[in-house]
Coordinates of C-alpha atoms (C1' of nucleotides) in Angstrom, one line a residue:
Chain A
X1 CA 72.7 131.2 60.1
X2 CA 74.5 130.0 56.8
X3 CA 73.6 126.0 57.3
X4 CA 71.1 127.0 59.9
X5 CA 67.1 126.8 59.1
X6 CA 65.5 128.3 61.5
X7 CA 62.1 127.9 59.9
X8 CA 61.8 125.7 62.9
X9 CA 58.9 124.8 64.6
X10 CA 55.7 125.1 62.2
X11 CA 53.6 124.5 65.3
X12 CA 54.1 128.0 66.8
X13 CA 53.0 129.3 63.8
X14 CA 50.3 127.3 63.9
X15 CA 49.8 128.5 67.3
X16 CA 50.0 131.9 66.7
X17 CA 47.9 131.9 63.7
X18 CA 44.8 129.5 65.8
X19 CA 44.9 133.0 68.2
X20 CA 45.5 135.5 65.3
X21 CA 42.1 135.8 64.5
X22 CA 39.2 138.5 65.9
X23 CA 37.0 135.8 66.5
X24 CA 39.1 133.4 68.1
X25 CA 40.4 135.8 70.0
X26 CA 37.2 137.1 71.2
X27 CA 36.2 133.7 72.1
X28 CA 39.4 132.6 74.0
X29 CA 39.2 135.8 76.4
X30 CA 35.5 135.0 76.9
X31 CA 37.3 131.8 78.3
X32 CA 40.2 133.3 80.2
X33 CA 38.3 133.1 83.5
X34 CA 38.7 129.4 83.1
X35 CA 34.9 129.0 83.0
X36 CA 33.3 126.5 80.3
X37 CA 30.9 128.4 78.1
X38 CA 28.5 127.0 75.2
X39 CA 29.2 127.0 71.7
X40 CA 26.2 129.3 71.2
X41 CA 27.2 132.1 73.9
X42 CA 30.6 131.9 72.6
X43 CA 29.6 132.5 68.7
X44 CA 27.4 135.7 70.6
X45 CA 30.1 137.1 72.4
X46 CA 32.2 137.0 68.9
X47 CA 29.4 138.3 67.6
X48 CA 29.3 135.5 64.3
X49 CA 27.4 133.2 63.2
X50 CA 26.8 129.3 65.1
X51 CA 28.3 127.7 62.3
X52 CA 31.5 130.1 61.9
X53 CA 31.9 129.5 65.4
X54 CA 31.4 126.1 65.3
X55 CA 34.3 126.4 62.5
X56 CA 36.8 128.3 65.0
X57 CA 36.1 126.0 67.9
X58 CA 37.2 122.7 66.2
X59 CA 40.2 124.4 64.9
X60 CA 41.1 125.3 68.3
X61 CA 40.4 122.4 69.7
X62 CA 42.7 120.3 67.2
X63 CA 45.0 123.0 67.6
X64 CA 45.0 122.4 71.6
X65 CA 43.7 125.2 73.1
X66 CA 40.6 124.2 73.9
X67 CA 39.2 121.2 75.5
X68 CA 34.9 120.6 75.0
X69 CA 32.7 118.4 76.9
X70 CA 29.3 117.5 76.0
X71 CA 26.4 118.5 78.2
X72 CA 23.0 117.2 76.6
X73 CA 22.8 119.5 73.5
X74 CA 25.0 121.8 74.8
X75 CA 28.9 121.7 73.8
X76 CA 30.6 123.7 76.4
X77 CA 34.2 124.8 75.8
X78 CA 36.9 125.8 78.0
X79 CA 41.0 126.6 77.8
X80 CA 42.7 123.8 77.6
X81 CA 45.2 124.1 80.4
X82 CA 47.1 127.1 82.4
X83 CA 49.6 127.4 79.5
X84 CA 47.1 128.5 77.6
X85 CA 45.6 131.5 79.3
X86 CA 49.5 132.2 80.3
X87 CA 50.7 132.9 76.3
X88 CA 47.2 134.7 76.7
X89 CA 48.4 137.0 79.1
X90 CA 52.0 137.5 77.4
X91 CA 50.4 138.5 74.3
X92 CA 48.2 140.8 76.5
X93 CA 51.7 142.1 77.8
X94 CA 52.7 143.4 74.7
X95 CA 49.5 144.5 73.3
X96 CA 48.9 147.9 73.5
X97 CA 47.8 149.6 76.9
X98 CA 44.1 149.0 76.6
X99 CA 41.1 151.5 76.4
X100 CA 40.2 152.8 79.6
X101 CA 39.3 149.8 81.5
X102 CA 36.4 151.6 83.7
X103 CA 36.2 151.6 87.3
X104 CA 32.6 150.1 86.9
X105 CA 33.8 147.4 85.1
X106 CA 35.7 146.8 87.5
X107 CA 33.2 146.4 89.9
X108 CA 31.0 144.5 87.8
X109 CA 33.8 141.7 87.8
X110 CA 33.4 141.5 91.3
X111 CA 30.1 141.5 91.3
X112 CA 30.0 138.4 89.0
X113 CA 33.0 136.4 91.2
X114 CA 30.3 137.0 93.9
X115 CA 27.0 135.7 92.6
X116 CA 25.6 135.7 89.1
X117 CA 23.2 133.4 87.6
X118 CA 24.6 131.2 85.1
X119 CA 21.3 130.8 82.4
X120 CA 18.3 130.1 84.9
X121 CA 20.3 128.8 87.7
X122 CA 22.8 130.3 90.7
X123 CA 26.5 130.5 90.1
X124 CA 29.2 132.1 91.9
X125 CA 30.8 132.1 95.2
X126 CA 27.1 132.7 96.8
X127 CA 25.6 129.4 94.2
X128 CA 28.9 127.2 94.9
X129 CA 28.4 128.2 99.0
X130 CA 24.9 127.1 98.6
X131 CA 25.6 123.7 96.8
X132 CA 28.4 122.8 99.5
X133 CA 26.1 123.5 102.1
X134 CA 22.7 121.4 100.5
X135 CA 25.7 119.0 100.3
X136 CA 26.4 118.9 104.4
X137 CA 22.9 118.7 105.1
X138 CA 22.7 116.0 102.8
X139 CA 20.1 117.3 101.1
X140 CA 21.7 116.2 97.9
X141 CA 24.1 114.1 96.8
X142 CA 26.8 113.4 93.9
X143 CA 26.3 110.8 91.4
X144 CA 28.6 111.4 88.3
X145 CA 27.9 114.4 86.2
X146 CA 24.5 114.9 88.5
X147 CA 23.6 115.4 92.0
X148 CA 20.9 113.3 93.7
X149 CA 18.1 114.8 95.9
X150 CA 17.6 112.7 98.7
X151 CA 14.1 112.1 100.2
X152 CA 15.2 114.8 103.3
X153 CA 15.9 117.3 100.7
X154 CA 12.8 116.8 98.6
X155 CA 11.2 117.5 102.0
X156 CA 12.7 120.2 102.7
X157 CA 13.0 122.3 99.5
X158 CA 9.1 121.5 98.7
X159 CA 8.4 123.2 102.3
X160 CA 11.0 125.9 101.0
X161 CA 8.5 126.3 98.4
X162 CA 10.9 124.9 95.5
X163 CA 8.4 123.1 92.9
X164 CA 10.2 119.4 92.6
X165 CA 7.7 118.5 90.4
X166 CA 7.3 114.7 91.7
X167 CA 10.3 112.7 90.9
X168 CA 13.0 112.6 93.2
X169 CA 16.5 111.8 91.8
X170 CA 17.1 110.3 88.4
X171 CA 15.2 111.9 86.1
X172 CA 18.2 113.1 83.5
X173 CA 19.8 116.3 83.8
X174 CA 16.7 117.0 86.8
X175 CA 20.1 118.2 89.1
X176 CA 23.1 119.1 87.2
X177 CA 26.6 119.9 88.3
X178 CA 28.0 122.7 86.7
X179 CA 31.4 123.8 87.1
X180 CA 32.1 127.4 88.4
X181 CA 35.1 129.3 86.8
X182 CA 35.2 131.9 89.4
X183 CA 35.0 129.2 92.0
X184 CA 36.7 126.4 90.2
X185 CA 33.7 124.1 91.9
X186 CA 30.8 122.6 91.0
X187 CA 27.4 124.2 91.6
X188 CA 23.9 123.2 91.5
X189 CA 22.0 123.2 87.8
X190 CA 19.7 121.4 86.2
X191 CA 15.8 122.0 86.1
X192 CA 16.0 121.5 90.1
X193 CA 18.6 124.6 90.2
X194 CA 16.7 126.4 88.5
X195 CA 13.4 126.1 90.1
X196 CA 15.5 126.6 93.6
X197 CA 16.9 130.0 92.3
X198 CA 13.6 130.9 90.5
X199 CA 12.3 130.4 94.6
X200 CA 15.3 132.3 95.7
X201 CA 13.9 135.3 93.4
X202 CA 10.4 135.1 94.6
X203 CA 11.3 135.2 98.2
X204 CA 13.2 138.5 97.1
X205 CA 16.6 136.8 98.7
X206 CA 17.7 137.2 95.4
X207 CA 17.3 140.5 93.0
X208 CA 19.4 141.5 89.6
X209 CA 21.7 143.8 88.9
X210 CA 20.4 145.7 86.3
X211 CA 21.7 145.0 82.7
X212 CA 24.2 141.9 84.3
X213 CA 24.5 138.2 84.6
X214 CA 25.4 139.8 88.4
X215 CA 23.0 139.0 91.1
X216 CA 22.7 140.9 94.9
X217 CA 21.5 139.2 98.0
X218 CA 19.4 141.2 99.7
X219 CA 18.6 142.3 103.3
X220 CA 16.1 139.6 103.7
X221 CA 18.1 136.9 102.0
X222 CA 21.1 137.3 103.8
X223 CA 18.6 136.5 107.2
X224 CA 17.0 134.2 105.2
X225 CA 20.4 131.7 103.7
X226 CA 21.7 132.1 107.4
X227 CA 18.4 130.9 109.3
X228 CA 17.4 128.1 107.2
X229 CA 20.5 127.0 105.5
X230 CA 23.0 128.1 108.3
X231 CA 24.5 129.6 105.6
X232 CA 27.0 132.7 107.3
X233 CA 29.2 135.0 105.7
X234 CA 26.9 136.3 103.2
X235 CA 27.7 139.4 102.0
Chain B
X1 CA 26.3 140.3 79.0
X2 CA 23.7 142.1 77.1
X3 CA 25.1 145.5 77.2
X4 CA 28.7 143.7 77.6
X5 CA 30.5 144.1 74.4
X6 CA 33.3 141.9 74.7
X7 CA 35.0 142.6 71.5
X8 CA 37.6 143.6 74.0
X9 CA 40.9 144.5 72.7
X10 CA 41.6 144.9 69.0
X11 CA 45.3 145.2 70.7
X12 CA 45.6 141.5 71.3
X13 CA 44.2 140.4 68.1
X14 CA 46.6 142.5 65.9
X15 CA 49.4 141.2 68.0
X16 CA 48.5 137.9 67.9
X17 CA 47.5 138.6 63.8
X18 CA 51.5 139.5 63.1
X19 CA 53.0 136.6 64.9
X20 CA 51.2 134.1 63.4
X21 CA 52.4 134.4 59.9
X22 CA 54.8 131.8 59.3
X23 CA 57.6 134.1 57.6
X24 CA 57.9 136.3 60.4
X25 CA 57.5 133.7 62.8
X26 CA 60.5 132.5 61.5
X27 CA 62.1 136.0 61.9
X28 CA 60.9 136.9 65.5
X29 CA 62.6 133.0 66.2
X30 CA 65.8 134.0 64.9
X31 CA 66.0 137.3 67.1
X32 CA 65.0 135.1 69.9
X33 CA 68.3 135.0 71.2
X34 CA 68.3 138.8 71.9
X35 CA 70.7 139.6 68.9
X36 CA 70.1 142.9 66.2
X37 CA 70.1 141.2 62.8
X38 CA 70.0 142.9 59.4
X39 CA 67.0 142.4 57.0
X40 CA 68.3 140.5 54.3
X41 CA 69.7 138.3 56.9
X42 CA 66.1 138.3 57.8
X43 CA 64.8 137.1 54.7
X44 CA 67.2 134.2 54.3
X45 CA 66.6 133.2 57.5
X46 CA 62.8 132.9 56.6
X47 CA 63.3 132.2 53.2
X48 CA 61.4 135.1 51.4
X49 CA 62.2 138.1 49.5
X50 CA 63.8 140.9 50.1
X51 CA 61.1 142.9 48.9
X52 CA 58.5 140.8 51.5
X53 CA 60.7 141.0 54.4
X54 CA 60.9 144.3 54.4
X55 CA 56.9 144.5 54.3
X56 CA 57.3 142.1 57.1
X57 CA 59.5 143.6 58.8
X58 CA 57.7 147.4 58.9
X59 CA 54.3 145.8 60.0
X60 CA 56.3 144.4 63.2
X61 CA 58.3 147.6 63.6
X62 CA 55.0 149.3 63.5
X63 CA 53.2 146.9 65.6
X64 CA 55.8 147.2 68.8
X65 CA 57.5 144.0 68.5
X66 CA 60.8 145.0 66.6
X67 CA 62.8 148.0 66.8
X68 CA 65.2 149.1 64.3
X69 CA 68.6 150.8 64.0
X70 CA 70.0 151.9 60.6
X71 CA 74.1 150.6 60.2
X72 CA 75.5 152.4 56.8
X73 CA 73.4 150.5 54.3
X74 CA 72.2 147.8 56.6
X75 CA 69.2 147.7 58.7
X76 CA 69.3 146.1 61.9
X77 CA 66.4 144.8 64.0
X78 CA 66.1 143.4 67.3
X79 CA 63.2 142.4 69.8
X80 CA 61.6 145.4 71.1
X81 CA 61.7 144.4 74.7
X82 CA 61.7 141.3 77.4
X83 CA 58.0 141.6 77.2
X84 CA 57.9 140.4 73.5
X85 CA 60.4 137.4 73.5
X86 CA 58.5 136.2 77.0
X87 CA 55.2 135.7 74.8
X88 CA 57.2 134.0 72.1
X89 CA 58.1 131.4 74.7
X90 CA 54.5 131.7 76.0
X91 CA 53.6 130.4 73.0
X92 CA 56.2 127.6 72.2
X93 CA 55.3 126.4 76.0
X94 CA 51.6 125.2 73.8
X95 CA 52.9 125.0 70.9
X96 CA 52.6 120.8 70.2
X97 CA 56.5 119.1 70.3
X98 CA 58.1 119.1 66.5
X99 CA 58.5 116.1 64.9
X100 CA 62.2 115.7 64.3
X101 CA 63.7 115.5 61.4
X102 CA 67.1 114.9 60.7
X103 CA 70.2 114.0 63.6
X104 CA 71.4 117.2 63.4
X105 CA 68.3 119.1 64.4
X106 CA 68.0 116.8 67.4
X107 CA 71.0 117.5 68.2
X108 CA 70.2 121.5 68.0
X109 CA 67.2 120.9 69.6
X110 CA 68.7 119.1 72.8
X111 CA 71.2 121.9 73.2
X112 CA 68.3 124.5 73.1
X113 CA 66.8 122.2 75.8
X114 CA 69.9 122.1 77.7
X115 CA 70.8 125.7 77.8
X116 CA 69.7 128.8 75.5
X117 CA 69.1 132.9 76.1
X118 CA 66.0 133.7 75.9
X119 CA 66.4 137.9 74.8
X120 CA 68.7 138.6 77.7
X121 CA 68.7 136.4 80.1
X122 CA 69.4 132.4 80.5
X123 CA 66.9 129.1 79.9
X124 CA 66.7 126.1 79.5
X125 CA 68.0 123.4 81.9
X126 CA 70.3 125.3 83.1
X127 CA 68.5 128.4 83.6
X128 CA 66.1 126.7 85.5
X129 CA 68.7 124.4 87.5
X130 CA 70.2 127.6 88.4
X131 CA 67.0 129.5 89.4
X132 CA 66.5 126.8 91.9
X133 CA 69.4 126.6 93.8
X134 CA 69.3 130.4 94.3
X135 CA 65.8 129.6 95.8
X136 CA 67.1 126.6 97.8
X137 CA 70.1 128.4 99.0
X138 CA 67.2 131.5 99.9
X139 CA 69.0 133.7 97.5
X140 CA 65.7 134.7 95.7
X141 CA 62.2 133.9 96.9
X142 CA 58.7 133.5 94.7
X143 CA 56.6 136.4 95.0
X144 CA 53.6 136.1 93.0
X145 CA 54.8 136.6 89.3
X146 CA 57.9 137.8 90.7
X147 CA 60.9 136.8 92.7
X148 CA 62.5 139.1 95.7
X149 CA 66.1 139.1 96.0
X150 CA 66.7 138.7 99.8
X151 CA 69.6 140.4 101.7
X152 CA 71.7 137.4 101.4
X153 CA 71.5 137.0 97.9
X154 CA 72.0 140.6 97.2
X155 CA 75.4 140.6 99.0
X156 CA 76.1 137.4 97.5
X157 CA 75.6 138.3 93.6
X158 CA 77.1 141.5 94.2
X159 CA 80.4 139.7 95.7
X160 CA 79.8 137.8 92.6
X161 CA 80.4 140.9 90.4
X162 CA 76.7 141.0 89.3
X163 CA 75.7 144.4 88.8
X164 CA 72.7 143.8 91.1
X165 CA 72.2 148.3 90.7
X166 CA 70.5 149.1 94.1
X167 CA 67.3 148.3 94.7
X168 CA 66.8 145.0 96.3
X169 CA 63.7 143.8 95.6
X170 CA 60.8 145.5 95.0
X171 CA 61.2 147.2 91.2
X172 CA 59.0 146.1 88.2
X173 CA 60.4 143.4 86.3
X174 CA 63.4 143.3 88.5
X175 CA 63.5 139.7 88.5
X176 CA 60.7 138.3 86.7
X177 CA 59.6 134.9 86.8
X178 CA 59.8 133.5 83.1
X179 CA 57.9 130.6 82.0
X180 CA 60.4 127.5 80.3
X181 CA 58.5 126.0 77.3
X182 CA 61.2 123.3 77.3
X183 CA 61.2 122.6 81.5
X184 CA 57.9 123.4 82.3
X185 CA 59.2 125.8 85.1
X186 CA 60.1 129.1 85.6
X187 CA 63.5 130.8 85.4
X188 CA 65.3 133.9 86.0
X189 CA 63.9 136.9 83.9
X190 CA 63.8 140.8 84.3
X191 CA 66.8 143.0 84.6
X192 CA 68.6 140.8 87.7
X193 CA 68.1 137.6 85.2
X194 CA 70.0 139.8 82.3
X195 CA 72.9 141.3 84.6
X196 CA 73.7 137.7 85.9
X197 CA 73.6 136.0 82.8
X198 CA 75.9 139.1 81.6
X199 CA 78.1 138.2 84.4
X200 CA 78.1 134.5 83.7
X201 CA 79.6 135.4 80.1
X202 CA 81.9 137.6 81.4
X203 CA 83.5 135.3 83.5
X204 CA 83.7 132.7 80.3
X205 CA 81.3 129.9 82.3
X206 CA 79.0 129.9 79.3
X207 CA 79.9 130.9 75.4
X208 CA 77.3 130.8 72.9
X209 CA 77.7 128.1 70.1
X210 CA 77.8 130.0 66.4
X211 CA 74.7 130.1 64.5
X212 CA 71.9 129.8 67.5
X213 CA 70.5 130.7 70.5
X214 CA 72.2 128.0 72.2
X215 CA 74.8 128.2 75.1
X216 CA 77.7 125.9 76.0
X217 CA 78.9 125.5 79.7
X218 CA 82.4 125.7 79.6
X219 CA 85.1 123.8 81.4
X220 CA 85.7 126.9 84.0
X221 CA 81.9 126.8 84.2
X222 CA 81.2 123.7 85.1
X223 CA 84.0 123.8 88.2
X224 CA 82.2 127.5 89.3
X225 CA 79.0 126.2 88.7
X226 CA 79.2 123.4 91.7
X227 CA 81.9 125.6 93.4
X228 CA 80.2 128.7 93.9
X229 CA 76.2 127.1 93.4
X230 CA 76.9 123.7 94.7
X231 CA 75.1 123.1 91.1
X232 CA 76.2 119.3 90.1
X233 CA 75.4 117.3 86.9
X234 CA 75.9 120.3 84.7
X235 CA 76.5 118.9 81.2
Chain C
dT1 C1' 4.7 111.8 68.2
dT2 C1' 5.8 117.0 66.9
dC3 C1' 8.2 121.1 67.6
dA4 C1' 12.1 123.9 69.1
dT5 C1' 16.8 124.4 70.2
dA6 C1' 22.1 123.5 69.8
dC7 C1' 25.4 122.4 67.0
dT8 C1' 27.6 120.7 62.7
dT9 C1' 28.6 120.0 57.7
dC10 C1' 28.7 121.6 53.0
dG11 C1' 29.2 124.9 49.5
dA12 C1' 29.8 129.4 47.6
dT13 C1' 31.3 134.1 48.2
dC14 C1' 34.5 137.4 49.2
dA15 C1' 38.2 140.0 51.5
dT16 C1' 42.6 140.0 53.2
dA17 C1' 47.3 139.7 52.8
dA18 C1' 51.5 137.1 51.4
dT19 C1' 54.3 136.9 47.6
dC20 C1' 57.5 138.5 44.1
dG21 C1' 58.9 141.3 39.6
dA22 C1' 60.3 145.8 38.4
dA23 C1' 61.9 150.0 39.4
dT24 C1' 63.8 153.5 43.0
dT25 C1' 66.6 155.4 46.7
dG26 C1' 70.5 155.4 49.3
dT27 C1' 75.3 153.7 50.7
dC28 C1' 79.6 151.6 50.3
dT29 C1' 83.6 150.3 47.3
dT30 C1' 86.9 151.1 43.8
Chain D
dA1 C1' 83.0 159.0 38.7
dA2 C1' 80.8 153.9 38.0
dG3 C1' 79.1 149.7 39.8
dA4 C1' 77.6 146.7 43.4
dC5 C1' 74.8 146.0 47.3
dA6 C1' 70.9 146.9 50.8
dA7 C1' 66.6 148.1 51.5
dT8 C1' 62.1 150.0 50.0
dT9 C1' 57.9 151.2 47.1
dC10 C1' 54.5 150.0 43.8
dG11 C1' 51.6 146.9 41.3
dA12 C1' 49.6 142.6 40.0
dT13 C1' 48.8 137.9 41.2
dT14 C1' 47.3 134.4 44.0
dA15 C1' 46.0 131.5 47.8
dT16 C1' 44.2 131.2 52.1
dG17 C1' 40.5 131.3 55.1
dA18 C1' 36.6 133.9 57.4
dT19 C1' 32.0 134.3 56.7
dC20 C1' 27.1 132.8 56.3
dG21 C1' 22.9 130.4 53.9
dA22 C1' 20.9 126.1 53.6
dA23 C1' 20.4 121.6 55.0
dG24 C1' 21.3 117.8 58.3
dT25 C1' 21.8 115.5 63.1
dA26 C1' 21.0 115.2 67.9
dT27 C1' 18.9 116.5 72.1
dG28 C1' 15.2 118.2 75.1
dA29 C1' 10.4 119.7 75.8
dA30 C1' 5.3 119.2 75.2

DNA sequence: TTCATACTTCGATCATAATCGAATTGTCTT
DNA sequence: AAGACAATTCGATTATGATCGAAGTATGAA
């Protein structure tokens, strides 16, 4: 020691301290999934205030945990690479044995890998399935942060029963990507997401979980995705 | 959500809450080399108090990360486990690179790169060098967040004088894969990373250098390294 | 356009905890 | 024994930063 200053490296410290906090804490395990989550479900899910979290969130990412992206009004956030969720985990190591992680909770994380809905739209193994395969049909297309409808898809989704509402392609944000942290691929958002998995519910393919983001396909939808979608495997 | 209450784990946050203080940052850093060291060492090393390291020091006793041993008048601390200096590297592996300072902390700094203990076992260049060949030469395999010590590198660490104690592969934390913050890769953790490493000082191949966590390849070393490893280019 | 929503900035409040001086206990040396 | 040293406890000070109300900006919807 003697000579020696060890007081090295103020940016661990700085490190630690960004994730020493409830809220910031709260906030990065919401992320640990790898999913990119809005400023405003993040601040609920700390349970503070939009402006404290707002606070937190450009301290962490100046301090490099996080990464943001804008999407319209929206700021969604996510970690800012692998490292970070690992010194997650690490610090997870060491923290105490946690309270009785419940076998239905559990299963309610499966339930959400499988299919959820993400806000008004399909997300999920099931929502990311569903996108890849409107994609081989070629019933939409990518274009940037978007996906274009094509005229065969309009077609086909109006005779689905899916309200288009008129225009076809490049009305902003009309078919969003949205990227899946469960999946790690995009899946279909946007107003036209939406008023496909609003459809989805009607038809009763769809139904909720109760008191979940988690979503189950039912008897009828697993007949229904497979006959006029080919899609197989469901469920 | 909604019935969700993801204020999960206070655990984490009060870990995460008593590294990132800058004082005992500085403290868990100097017992990052796996040594016991007594308090008022402590303080100088950190540059506080007597009086404040030793509030420092009984909220990390308290909190898991330190354990202590009374000496006579002295009292010694140490890491309280493998688990604890693993997410203090977690967390340099994030933690932005320093602006250096003066010559001589480059020159500290480079030998930390080159070769260091990290608690128990070895890191750094070297440690992951090493942890490569034994995977190129099939000694050890990956195995999710763990390697597996195959037949042939059982008999051959053994013949090496490593107390290798049994069990070939399958025990927790046998030979854990440890993230480098200075290589980016993993290296040689868990009991098999500390009995080698305690072999590779027996046999003189590495001596530490006074004052750090940092490790010197000796002249015998560097002959046994590419005699026994084939491991070239050390130094 | 007007209204609602999502997020940010500013400012003030308030609680936490890091810090050290002073005094105490316990241990080693002489 | 006395004196020096190591560590701790207590108490007071102080600085940092988490928090939210109020107001402002930007986007989307009607």
């Amino acid at each position: 020691m003697s000579s020696n200053n060890p007081n090295t490296n103020p940016n661990i410290t700085e490190i630690a301290t960004l994730i020493g906090d409830p809220s910031r804490i709260a906030m990065l395990i919401s992320l640990l999934g790898g999913k990119s989550l809005p400023a405003g479900e993040l601040a609920r899910a700390a349970q503070i205030s939009p402006q404290t979290a707002s606070s937190h969130l450009t301290k962490l990412v100046e301090g490099g945990l996080l990464v943001s992206e804008y999407y319209g009004r929206h700021k969604y956030f996510r970690l800012a690479g692998s490292e970070v969720a690992h010194a997650l985990e690490a610090l997870q190591a060491i923290a105490p044995s946690k309270p009785v992680r419940s076998l239905r909770e559990s299963d309610r994380l499966k339930a959400l890998h499988f299919a959820r809905t993400c806000y008004d739209h399909l997300a999920g193994k099931i929502g990311v399935a569903l996108t890849d395969k409107l994609m081989e049909l070629k019933l939409i297309e990518q274009s940037g942060k978007d996906f274009i409808l094509s005229e065969a898809g309009r077609k086909k989704l109006i005779a689905f029963g899916v309200e288009v509402d008129g225009t076809t392609g490049t009305r902003r944000h009309f078919a969003r990507q949205c990227l899946d942290w469960s999946e790690r691929r995009h899946h279909l958002a946007g107003s036209l997401g939406a008023a496909l998995t609003r459809r989805l519910f009607e038809l009763k393919w769809l139904e909720h979980l109760p008191d979940s983001r988690a979503v189950r396909v039912t008897e009828v939808g697993t007949r229904g995705f497979a006959e006029e979608f080919g899609l197989m495997d469901i469920q």
